[in-house]
Short mmCIF file of C-alpha atoms in Angstrom, two decimals:
data_model
loop_
_atom_site.label_atom_id
_atom_site.label_comp_id
_atom_site.label_asym_id
_atom_site.label_seq_id
_atom_site.Cartn_x
_atom_site.Cartn_y
_atom_site.Cartn_z
CA UNK A 1 285.97 126.13 188.03
CA UNK A 2 287.88 125.46 184.81
CA UNK A 3 287.74 121.68 183.64
CA UNK A 4 291.06 119.78 183.38
CA UNK A 5 292.17 116.99 181.16
CA UNK A 6 292.11 114.85 184.59
CA UNK A 7 288.43 115.87 184.80
CA UNK A 8 287.95 114.87 181.29
CA UNK A 9 289.43 111.58 181.79
CA UNK A 10 287.72 110.88 184.85
CA UNK A 11 284.09 111.62 183.46
CA UNK A 12 284.87 109.69 180.16
CA UNK A 13 285.40 106.73 182.44
CA UNK A 14 282.30 107.27 184.47
CA UNK A 15 280.62 107.64 181.03
CA UNK A 16 281.73 104.68 179.34
CA UNK A 17 281.42 102.52 182.49
CA UNK A 18 277.83 103.40 183.40
CA UNK A 19 276.35 104.13 179.97
CA UNK A 20 278.51 101.74 178.09
CA UNK A 21 278.83 104.32 175.38
CA UNK A 22 281.26 102.41 173.30
CA UNK A 23 278.57 100.42 172.28
CA UNK A 24 276.83 103.20 170.60
CA UNK A 25 280.15 104.25 168.84
CA UNK A 26 279.66 107.78 168.78
CA UNK A 27 276.20 107.87 167.27
CA UNK A 28 275.67 111.06 165.42
CA UNK A 29 272.62 113.40 165.57
CA UNK A 30 270.11 114.37 168.01
CA UNK A 31 266.43 114.69 167.09
CA UNK A 32 265.99 113.77 163.26
CA UNK A 33 265.08 116.52 160.73
CA UNK A 34 261.85 116.91 158.81
CA UNK A 35 264.05 115.54 155.80
CA UNK A 36 265.03 112.64 157.90
CA UNK A 37 261.54 111.94 158.94
CA UNK A 38 260.58 111.71 155.24
CA UNK A 39 262.75 108.75 154.82
CA UNK A 40 259.93 106.87 156.66
CA UNK A 41 258.09 106.40 153.59
CA UNK A 42 261.29 105.27 151.81
CA UNK A 43 263.21 101.92 151.09
CA UNK A 44 264.60 99.66 154.03
CA UNK A 45 267.33 97.59 153.88
CA UNK A 46 267.63 94.50 156.48
CA UNK A 47 270.75 92.64 156.55
CA UNK A 48 270.41 89.19 158.30
CA UNK A 49 273.90 87.53 159.18
CA UNK A 50 274.26 83.78 159.52
CA UNK A 51 277.29 83.65 161.53
CA UNK A 52 279.76 80.68 161.74
CA UNK A 53 279.43 79.70 158.14
CA UNK A 54 276.21 78.15 157.20
CA UNK A 55 276.35 75.03 154.90
CA UNK A 56 274.78 76.16 151.79
CA UNK A 57 274.75 72.62 150.34
CA UNK A 58 272.26 71.43 152.91
CA UNK A 59 270.23 74.62 152.57
CA UNK A 60 269.59 74.86 148.95
CA UNK A 61 270.07 70.88 148.18
CA UNK A 62 271.04 69.51 144.68
CA UNK A 63 269.01 66.76 145.40
CA UNK A 64 269.70 65.04 142.16
CA UNK A 65 273.49 65.07 142.15
CA UNK A 66 275.09 61.71 142.82
CA UNK A 67 278.38 63.31 143.84
CA UNK A 68 276.74 65.14 146.75
CA UNK A 69 275.39 61.93 148.10
CA UNK A 70 278.70 60.19 147.53
CA UNK A 71 280.60 62.99 149.40
CA UNK A 72 277.87 63.08 152.26
CA UNK A 73 276.77 59.32 153.07
CA UNK A 74 275.19 60.43 156.27
CA UNK A 75 274.79 64.27 156.16
CA UNK A 76 273.11 64.59 152.54
CA UNK A 77 269.25 65.19 152.66
CA UNK A 78 267.43 62.66 150.82
CA UNK A 79 265.31 63.60 147.87
CA UNK A 80 262.02 62.73 149.36
CA UNK A 81 262.91 65.19 152.40
CA UNK A 82 263.62 68.05 150.06
CA UNK A 83 261.09 70.89 149.12
CA UNK A 84 261.80 70.76 145.44
CA UNK A 85 261.54 74.21 143.60
CA UNK A 86 263.49 73.20 140.28
CA UNK A 87 264.13 70.09 138.67
CA UNK A 88 267.65 69.85 140.41
CA UNK A 89 267.51 72.22 143.65
CA UNK A 90 265.23 72.43 146.64
CA UNK A 91 265.05 73.96 150.02
CA UNK A 92 266.13 72.09 153.35
CA UNK A 93 262.62 70.80 154.72
CA UNK A 94 263.14 72.96 157.76
CA UNK A 95 262.74 76.01 155.44
CA UNK A 96 258.88 75.09 154.71
CA UNK A 97 257.79 78.35 156.42
CA UNK A 98 259.38 80.10 153.57
CA UNK A 99 257.95 78.12 150.64
CA UNK A 100 254.92 80.39 149.99
CA UNK A 101 256.99 83.36 149.86
CA UNK A 102 259.22 81.75 147.27
CA UNK A 103 256.35 80.66 145.26
CA UNK A 104 254.72 84.20 145.57
CA UNK A 105 257.75 85.76 143.80
CA UNK A 106 259.04 87.32 147.21
CA UNK A 107 262.59 85.35 147.30
CA UNK A 108 265.55 85.07 145.06
CA UNK A 109 268.34 82.77 145.87
CA UNK A 110 271.64 83.49 144.32
CA UNK A 111 273.82 80.55 144.37
CA UNK A 112 277.90 80.05 144.20
CA UNK A 113 278.59 83.34 145.80
CA UNK A 114 281.78 84.18 147.08
CA UNK A 115 285.16 85.98 146.37
CA UNK A 116 288.66 85.17 144.90
CA UNK A 117 291.42 83.86 146.82
CA UNK A 118 288.72 82.86 149.70
CA UNK A 119 290.01 82.81 153.30
CA UNK A 120 288.58 80.12 155.65
CA UNK A 121 288.89 82.11 158.77
CA UNK A 122 285.71 83.14 160.28
CA UNK A 123 287.09 86.32 161.44
CA UNK A 124 288.99 87.27 158.16
CA UNK A 125 286.29 86.20 155.85
CA UNK A 126 283.72 88.19 157.82
CA UNK A 127 285.80 91.27 157.71
CA UNK A 128 286.01 90.92 153.87
CA UNK A 129 282.29 90.40 153.76
CA UNK A 130 281.91 93.64 156.00
CA UNK A 131 284.16 95.96 154.43
CA UNK A 132 283.90 94.50 150.84
CA UNK A 133 287.52 94.39 150.42
CA UNK A 134 289.79 92.11 148.34
CA UNK A 135 291.14 89.03 150.15
CA UNK A 136 294.60 90.83 150.35
CA UNK A 137 293.31 94.22 151.33
CA UNK A 138 292.38 95.38 155.01
CA UNK A 139 290.01 98.24 155.31
CA UNK A 140 289.08 99.77 158.71
CA UNK A 141 285.22 101.16 157.38
CA UNK A 142 282.43 98.95 156.41
CA UNK A 143 280.20 99.00 153.18
CA UNK A 144 277.28 100.25 154.90
CA UNK A 145 279.29 102.69 156.93
CA UNK A 146 280.50 104.37 153.65
CA UNK A 147 277.12 104.46 152.78
CA UNK A 148 276.39 106.29 156.05
CA UNK A 149 279.28 108.70 155.30
CA UNK A 150 278.15 109.49 151.94
CA UNK A 151 274.60 109.37 151.66
CA UNK A 152 273.62 110.96 155.15
CA UNK A 153 275.23 114.38 155.46
CA UNK A 154 271.79 115.84 155.52
CA UNK A 155 270.50 113.25 158.09
CA UNK A 156 272.98 113.65 160.82
CA UNK A 157 271.42 111.15 163.10
CA UNK A 158 272.96 108.18 164.80
CA UNK A 159 270.00 105.88 164.20
CA UNK A 160 269.79 105.99 160.16
CA UNK A 161 271.49 102.32 160.61
CA UNK A 162 270.96 100.31 163.73
CA UNK A 163 271.88 96.86 164.67
CA UNK A 164 270.12 94.73 167.35
CA UNK A 165 273.41 93.39 169.14
CA UNK A 166 275.55 94.75 171.95
CA UNK A 167 278.38 95.64 169.68
CA UNK A 168 278.46 97.22 166.25
CA UNK A 169 279.71 95.30 163.30
CA UNK A 170 282.40 96.62 161.35
CA UNK A 171 279.82 96.53 158.35
CA UNK A 172 278.05 99.85 159.93
CA UNK A 173 281.31 101.49 160.74
CA UNK A 174 282.28 104.63 158.46
CA UNK A 175 284.87 107.17 158.87
CA UNK A 176 282.51 110.12 159.96
CA UNK A 177 279.44 108.31 160.78
CA UNK A 178 278.40 105.07 162.28
CA UNK A 179 275.31 103.10 163.04
CA UNK A 180 273.68 102.58 166.30
CA UNK A 181 273.96 99.10 168.19
CA UNK A 182 271.70 98.04 171.27
CA UNK A 183 270.55 94.80 172.44
CA UNK A 184 267.00 95.29 172.84
CA UNK A 185 264.33 98.01 173.81
CA UNK A 186 264.83 97.08 177.44
CA UNK A 187 268.58 98.05 177.02
CA UNK A 188 267.75 101.43 175.60
CA UNK A 189 265.28 102.07 178.36
CA UNK A 190 268.20 101.61 180.94
CA UNK A 191 270.51 103.74 179.04
CA UNK A 192 267.88 106.52 179.13
CA UNK A 193 267.23 105.88 182.91
CA UNK A 194 270.91 106.26 183.42
CA UNK A 195 271.44 109.20 181.32
CA UNK A 196 268.83 111.10 183.14
CA UNK A 197 270.82 110.96 186.41
CA UNK A 198 274.38 110.65 185.12
CA UNK A 199 276.88 113.79 186.27
CA UNK A 200 277.77 114.55 182.80
CA UNK A 201 274.11 115.73 181.94
CA UNK A 202 275.05 118.66 184.29
CA UNK A 203 278.32 119.56 182.78
CA UNK A 204 278.75 122.55 180.68
CA UNK A 205 281.88 121.75 178.70
CA UNK A 206 282.07 124.97 176.40
CA UNK A 207 285.60 125.74 177.52
CA UNK A 208 287.19 122.44 176.89
CA UNK A 209 287.25 120.66 173.52
CA UNK A 210 287.78 117.31 174.69
CA UNK A 211 284.95 117.43 177.24
CA UNK A 212 282.53 119.09 174.60
CA UNK A 213 283.07 116.25 172.35
CA UNK A 214 282.52 113.86 175.06
CA UNK A 215 279.29 115.85 176.03
CA UNK A 216 277.98 115.86 172.45
CA UNK A 217 278.57 112.17 171.94
CA UNK A 218 276.86 111.46 175.08
CA UNK A 219 273.71 113.78 174.28
CA UNK A 220 273.35 112.49 170.84
CA UNK A 221 273.46 108.82 171.91
CA UNK A 222 270.85 109.53 174.50
CA UNK A 223 268.74 111.34 171.84
CA UNK A 224 268.85 108.45 169.37
CA UNK A 225 268.02 106.19 172.11
CA UNK A 226 265.00 108.10 172.89
CA UNK A 227 263.93 108.39 169.23
CA UNK A 228 264.04 104.59 168.95
CA UNK A 229 262.32 103.73 171.98
CA UNK A 230 259.48 105.91 171.51
CA UNK A 231 259.02 104.70 167.84
CA UNK A 232 258.96 101.24 169.35
CA UNK A 233 256.00 102.17 171.29
CA UNK A 234 253.86 103.35 168.41
CA UNK A 235 252.88 100.12 166.85
CA UNK A 236 252.71 96.53 168.10
CA UNK A 237 252.95 93.64 165.50
CA UNK A 238 249.62 92.04 164.48
CA UNK A 239 251.45 88.86 163.51
CA UNK A 240 252.53 86.01 165.97
CA UNK A 241 256.34 85.92 165.93
CA UNK A 242 258.43 83.21 167.30
CA UNK A 243 259.60 83.46 170.94
CA UNK A 244 263.12 83.17 170.07
CA UNK A 245 265.81 85.92 170.13
CA UNK A 246 266.07 86.10 166.55
CA UNK A 247 262.12 86.11 166.33
CA UNK A 248 262.05 89.03 168.91
CA UNK A 249 264.76 91.01 166.98
CA UNK A 250 262.61 90.64 163.58
CA UNK A 251 259.58 91.52 165.55
CA UNK A 252 261.08 94.88 166.83
CA UNK A 253 262.49 95.73 163.26
CA UNK A 254 259.07 95.18 161.83
CA UNK A 255 257.41 97.26 164.63
CA UNK A 256 259.91 99.88 163.69
CA UNK A 257 259.45 99.89 160.17
CA UNK A 258 255.69 99.88 160.45
CA UNK A 259 255.86 102.65 162.98
CA UNK A 260 257.32 105.08 160.44
CA UNK A 261 260.71 105.10 162.14
CA UNK A 262 263.31 107.02 159.83
CA UNK A 263 266.15 104.21 160.08
CA UNK A 264 267.07 103.07 156.58
CA UNK A 265 269.37 100.14 157.42
CA UNK A 266 268.59 97.37 160.02
CA UNK A 267 271.34 94.77 160.78
CA UNK A 268 270.56 91.37 162.80
CA UNK A 269 272.51 88.27 163.35
CA UNK A 270 271.73 84.51 164.03
CA UNK A 271 274.70 82.70 165.14
CA UNK A 272 275.61 78.84 165.80
CA UNK A 273 276.29 77.93 162.00
CA UNK A 274 280.01 76.58 162.61
CA UNK A 275 278.71 72.91 162.42
CA UNK A 276 281.99 70.88 162.50
CA UNK A 277 280.12 68.03 164.27
CA UNK A 278 276.65 66.53 164.51
CA UNK A 279 275.60 69.11 162.00
CA UNK A 280 272.28 67.53 160.52
CA UNK A 281 269.92 68.42 163.68
CA UNK A 282 271.60 71.63 164.72
CA UNK A 283 271.66 73.21 161.27
CA UNK A 284 267.88 72.21 160.64
CA UNK A 285 266.99 73.85 164.19
CA UNK A 286 268.90 76.96 163.13
CA UNK A 287 267.17 77.13 159.69
CA UNK A 288 263.72 76.57 161.27
CA UNK A 289 264.50 79.37 163.66
CA UNK A 290 265.47 81.59 160.85
CA UNK A 291 262.64 80.73 158.68
CA UNK A 292 260.01 80.79 161.12
CA UNK A 293 260.77 84.37 162.03
CA UNK A 294 261.21 85.52 158.53
CA UNK A 295 257.86 84.12 157.44
CA UNK A 296 256.44 86.12 160.62
CA UNK A 297 258.24 89.31 159.34
CA UNK A 298 257.18 89.21 155.86
CA UNK A 299 253.67 88.46 156.67
CA UNK A 300 253.75 91.40 159.26
CA UNK A 301 255.24 93.93 156.38
CA UNK A 302 252.60 92.64 153.89
CA UNK A 303 249.89 93.16 156.35
CA UNK A 304 250.98 96.91 156.78
CA UNK A 305 251.71 97.43 153.05
CA UNK A 306 255.57 97.97 153.94
CA UNK A 307 256.74 94.98 152.17
CA UNK A 308 257.18 96.46 148.66
CA UNK A 309 259.67 99.19 150.32
CA UNK A 310 261.66 96.64 152.36
CA UNK A 311 264.76 94.37 150.99
CA UNK A 312 266.19 91.51 153.11
CA UNK A 313 269.61 90.24 152.35
CA UNK A 314 270.78 86.98 154.08
CA UNK A 315 274.42 85.95 153.94
CA UNK A 316 277.05 83.93 155.82
CA UNK A 317 280.98 84.62 155.86
CA UNK A 318 281.36 81.11 153.80
CA UNK A 319 280.03 77.87 153.02
CA UNK A 320 281.23 74.41 154.09
CA UNK A 321 283.29 71.80 152.32
CA UNK A 322 281.85 69.43 149.95
CA UNK A 323 282.76 66.25 151.74
CA UNK A 324 281.53 65.70 155.19
CA UNK A 325 284.17 64.89 157.93
CA UNK A 326 284.57 62.28 160.34
CA UNK A 327 282.40 63.72 163.08
CA UNK A 328 278.97 63.89 160.96
CA UNK A 329 279.76 67.58 160.29
CA UNK A 330 281.50 69.78 157.58
CA UNK A 331 284.66 71.95 157.75
CA UNK A 332 285.14 75.67 156.49
CA UNK A 333 284.47 76.03 152.98
CA UNK A 334 284.16 78.95 150.36
CA UNK A 335 281.35 79.83 148.07
CA UNK A 336 277.77 79.75 149.45
CA UNK A 337 274.24 80.98 148.74
CA UNK A 338 272.54 84.37 149.26
CA UNK A 339 269.11 85.04 149.78
CA UNK A 340 267.04 88.12 148.87
CA UNK A 341 263.55 88.66 150.07
CA UNK A 342 261.08 91.47 149.58
CA UNK A 343 258.00 92.58 147.67
CA UNK A 344 259.81 94.26 144.68
CA UNK A 345 262.25 91.64 143.31
CA UNK A 346 262.77 91.86 139.58
CA UNK A 347 263.77 88.07 139.11
CA UNK A 348 262.28 86.02 141.84
CA UNK A 349 263.26 82.32 142.28
CA UNK A 350 266.55 80.64 141.48
CA UNK A 351 268.83 83.18 139.88
CA UNK A 352 271.37 80.62 138.74
CA UNK A 353 272.04 77.06 138.75
CA UNK A 354 273.57 75.07 141.80
CA UNK A 355 277.13 74.61 142.28
CA UNK A 356 279.28 72.30 139.97
CA UNK A 357 280.52 69.47 142.04
CA UNK A 358 282.67 68.26 139.14
CA UNK A 359 284.86 71.22 139.49
CA UNK A 360 286.06 71.98 142.79
CA UNK A 361 289.20 73.77 144.42
CA UNK A 362 290.81 71.29 146.57
CA UNK A 363 287.40 69.96 147.73
CA UNK A 364 285.73 73.33 147.94
CA UNK A 365 283.40 75.15 145.60
CA UNK A 366 284.33 77.58 143.23
CA UNK A 367 282.46 80.80 143.50
CA UNK A 368 280.81 82.30 140.24
CA UNK A 369 279.35 85.47 141.37
CA UNK A 370 281.24 88.07 143.44
CA UNK A 371 279.35 89.17 146.54
CA UNK A 372 280.29 92.47 145.76
CA UNK A 373 278.07 92.37 142.62
CA UNK A 374 275.17 92.01 145.05
CA UNK A 375 276.28 94.84 147.37
CA UNK A 376 276.72 97.07 144.06
CA UNK A 377 273.12 96.18 142.93
CA UNK A 378 271.78 97.12 146.54
CA UNK A 379 273.48 100.25 146.74
CA UNK A 380 272.81 101.43 143.19
CA UNK A 381 269.29 100.31 142.76
CA UNK A 382 267.78 100.05 146.21
CA UNK A 383 269.87 102.91 148.34
CA UNK A 384 270.24 105.05 145.19
CA UNK A 385 274.17 105.94 145.70
CA UNK A 386 276.91 105.36 143.39
CA UNK A 387 278.35 101.84 144.27
CA UNK A 388 281.83 102.70 142.77
CA UNK A 389 282.39 105.63 145.43
CA UNK A 390 281.81 103.28 148.26
CA UNK A 391 283.45 99.87 146.87
CA UNK A 392 286.35 101.39 145.44
CA UNK A 393 285.79 100.34 141.67
CA UNK A 394 282.82 99.05 139.50
CA UNK A 395 281.07 95.87 139.92
CA UNK A 396 278.55 94.41 137.73
CA UNK A 397 274.80 95.46 138.54
CA UNK A 398 272.75 92.41 138.46
CA UNK A 399 268.94 92.21 137.49
CA UNK A 400 267.74 91.60 141.16
CA UNK A 401 265.67 94.77 141.98
#
């Protein structure tokens, strides 16, 4: 019997309810082509998002700056507790696991990163970072989603970019292609179990365009899920990763990279950085969670000789205000530090000087480097695409990679 629009709506409801297909956001592609498989030997980009607005001043500490200590009488980190790396800047002590990577030339810290007319809303500022828009510009596609649109016409797979989350970030949404989001391998396993017995699997929708599109989306999501699941079983990490959600996410990414998975972009988040009160202990615990997992990740890739082909970028949507508040915390600020890690950094170490605390914008740091300069550099020099086509205009290419 011919399918009707009512049948289509009913089937779509079943698919989205049982499979939660919106989480896959119409992942495109079935089995990867031979050309796509060759990308297994290509470069990988791993984005780490510190959600909530990490306090950059207590991450990369200006331990010789009197203004820093005056503005933060109880929050400032004492000089003897700082992991000093220059004569004026040092790491929060919770980042000790990353010290060797910094000393070995596998880390670059870029200070004072932001954008003009900064927005202090979590949601709006994150949108700006995700889309690479101006502060007064609203875009519906992300900077990495546009990369998928422009560079992957020959790939046609939904897993060229994946995010370990139950919802895909705007950064990975393009016009024609989007990344694949999933919350762990067990989630993928459950999806595949459901797809094998879902009624839509038996549909032959050739006489209905709507149903045909739904069927294609369904089949492609299932295929990408199977591909990632199968790749996750090929290689198991030799390094011990911390037993945290963030540690497990980075372990899975490391295992996928070392298995020869064709995915190019990986996206992962660590939340909890909105430290309006009782900041010190909370931030230190989060930075330790971050550092322990990144340390294991770097060691695992180095062990399997995949570190030189991997670049990790860590960012947060904004920093915090210079002056602490009345609750032993800090409020939403502006400019922040950004960290790159990998085996092929051109200028490792501190890329630039720390923030100027004598020249503030109503109590907030002034940005010196536009974050889109970093994006432009990654797109041009690491992913090999013309950033001007993706970001809408030209930005400075920095000597980073």
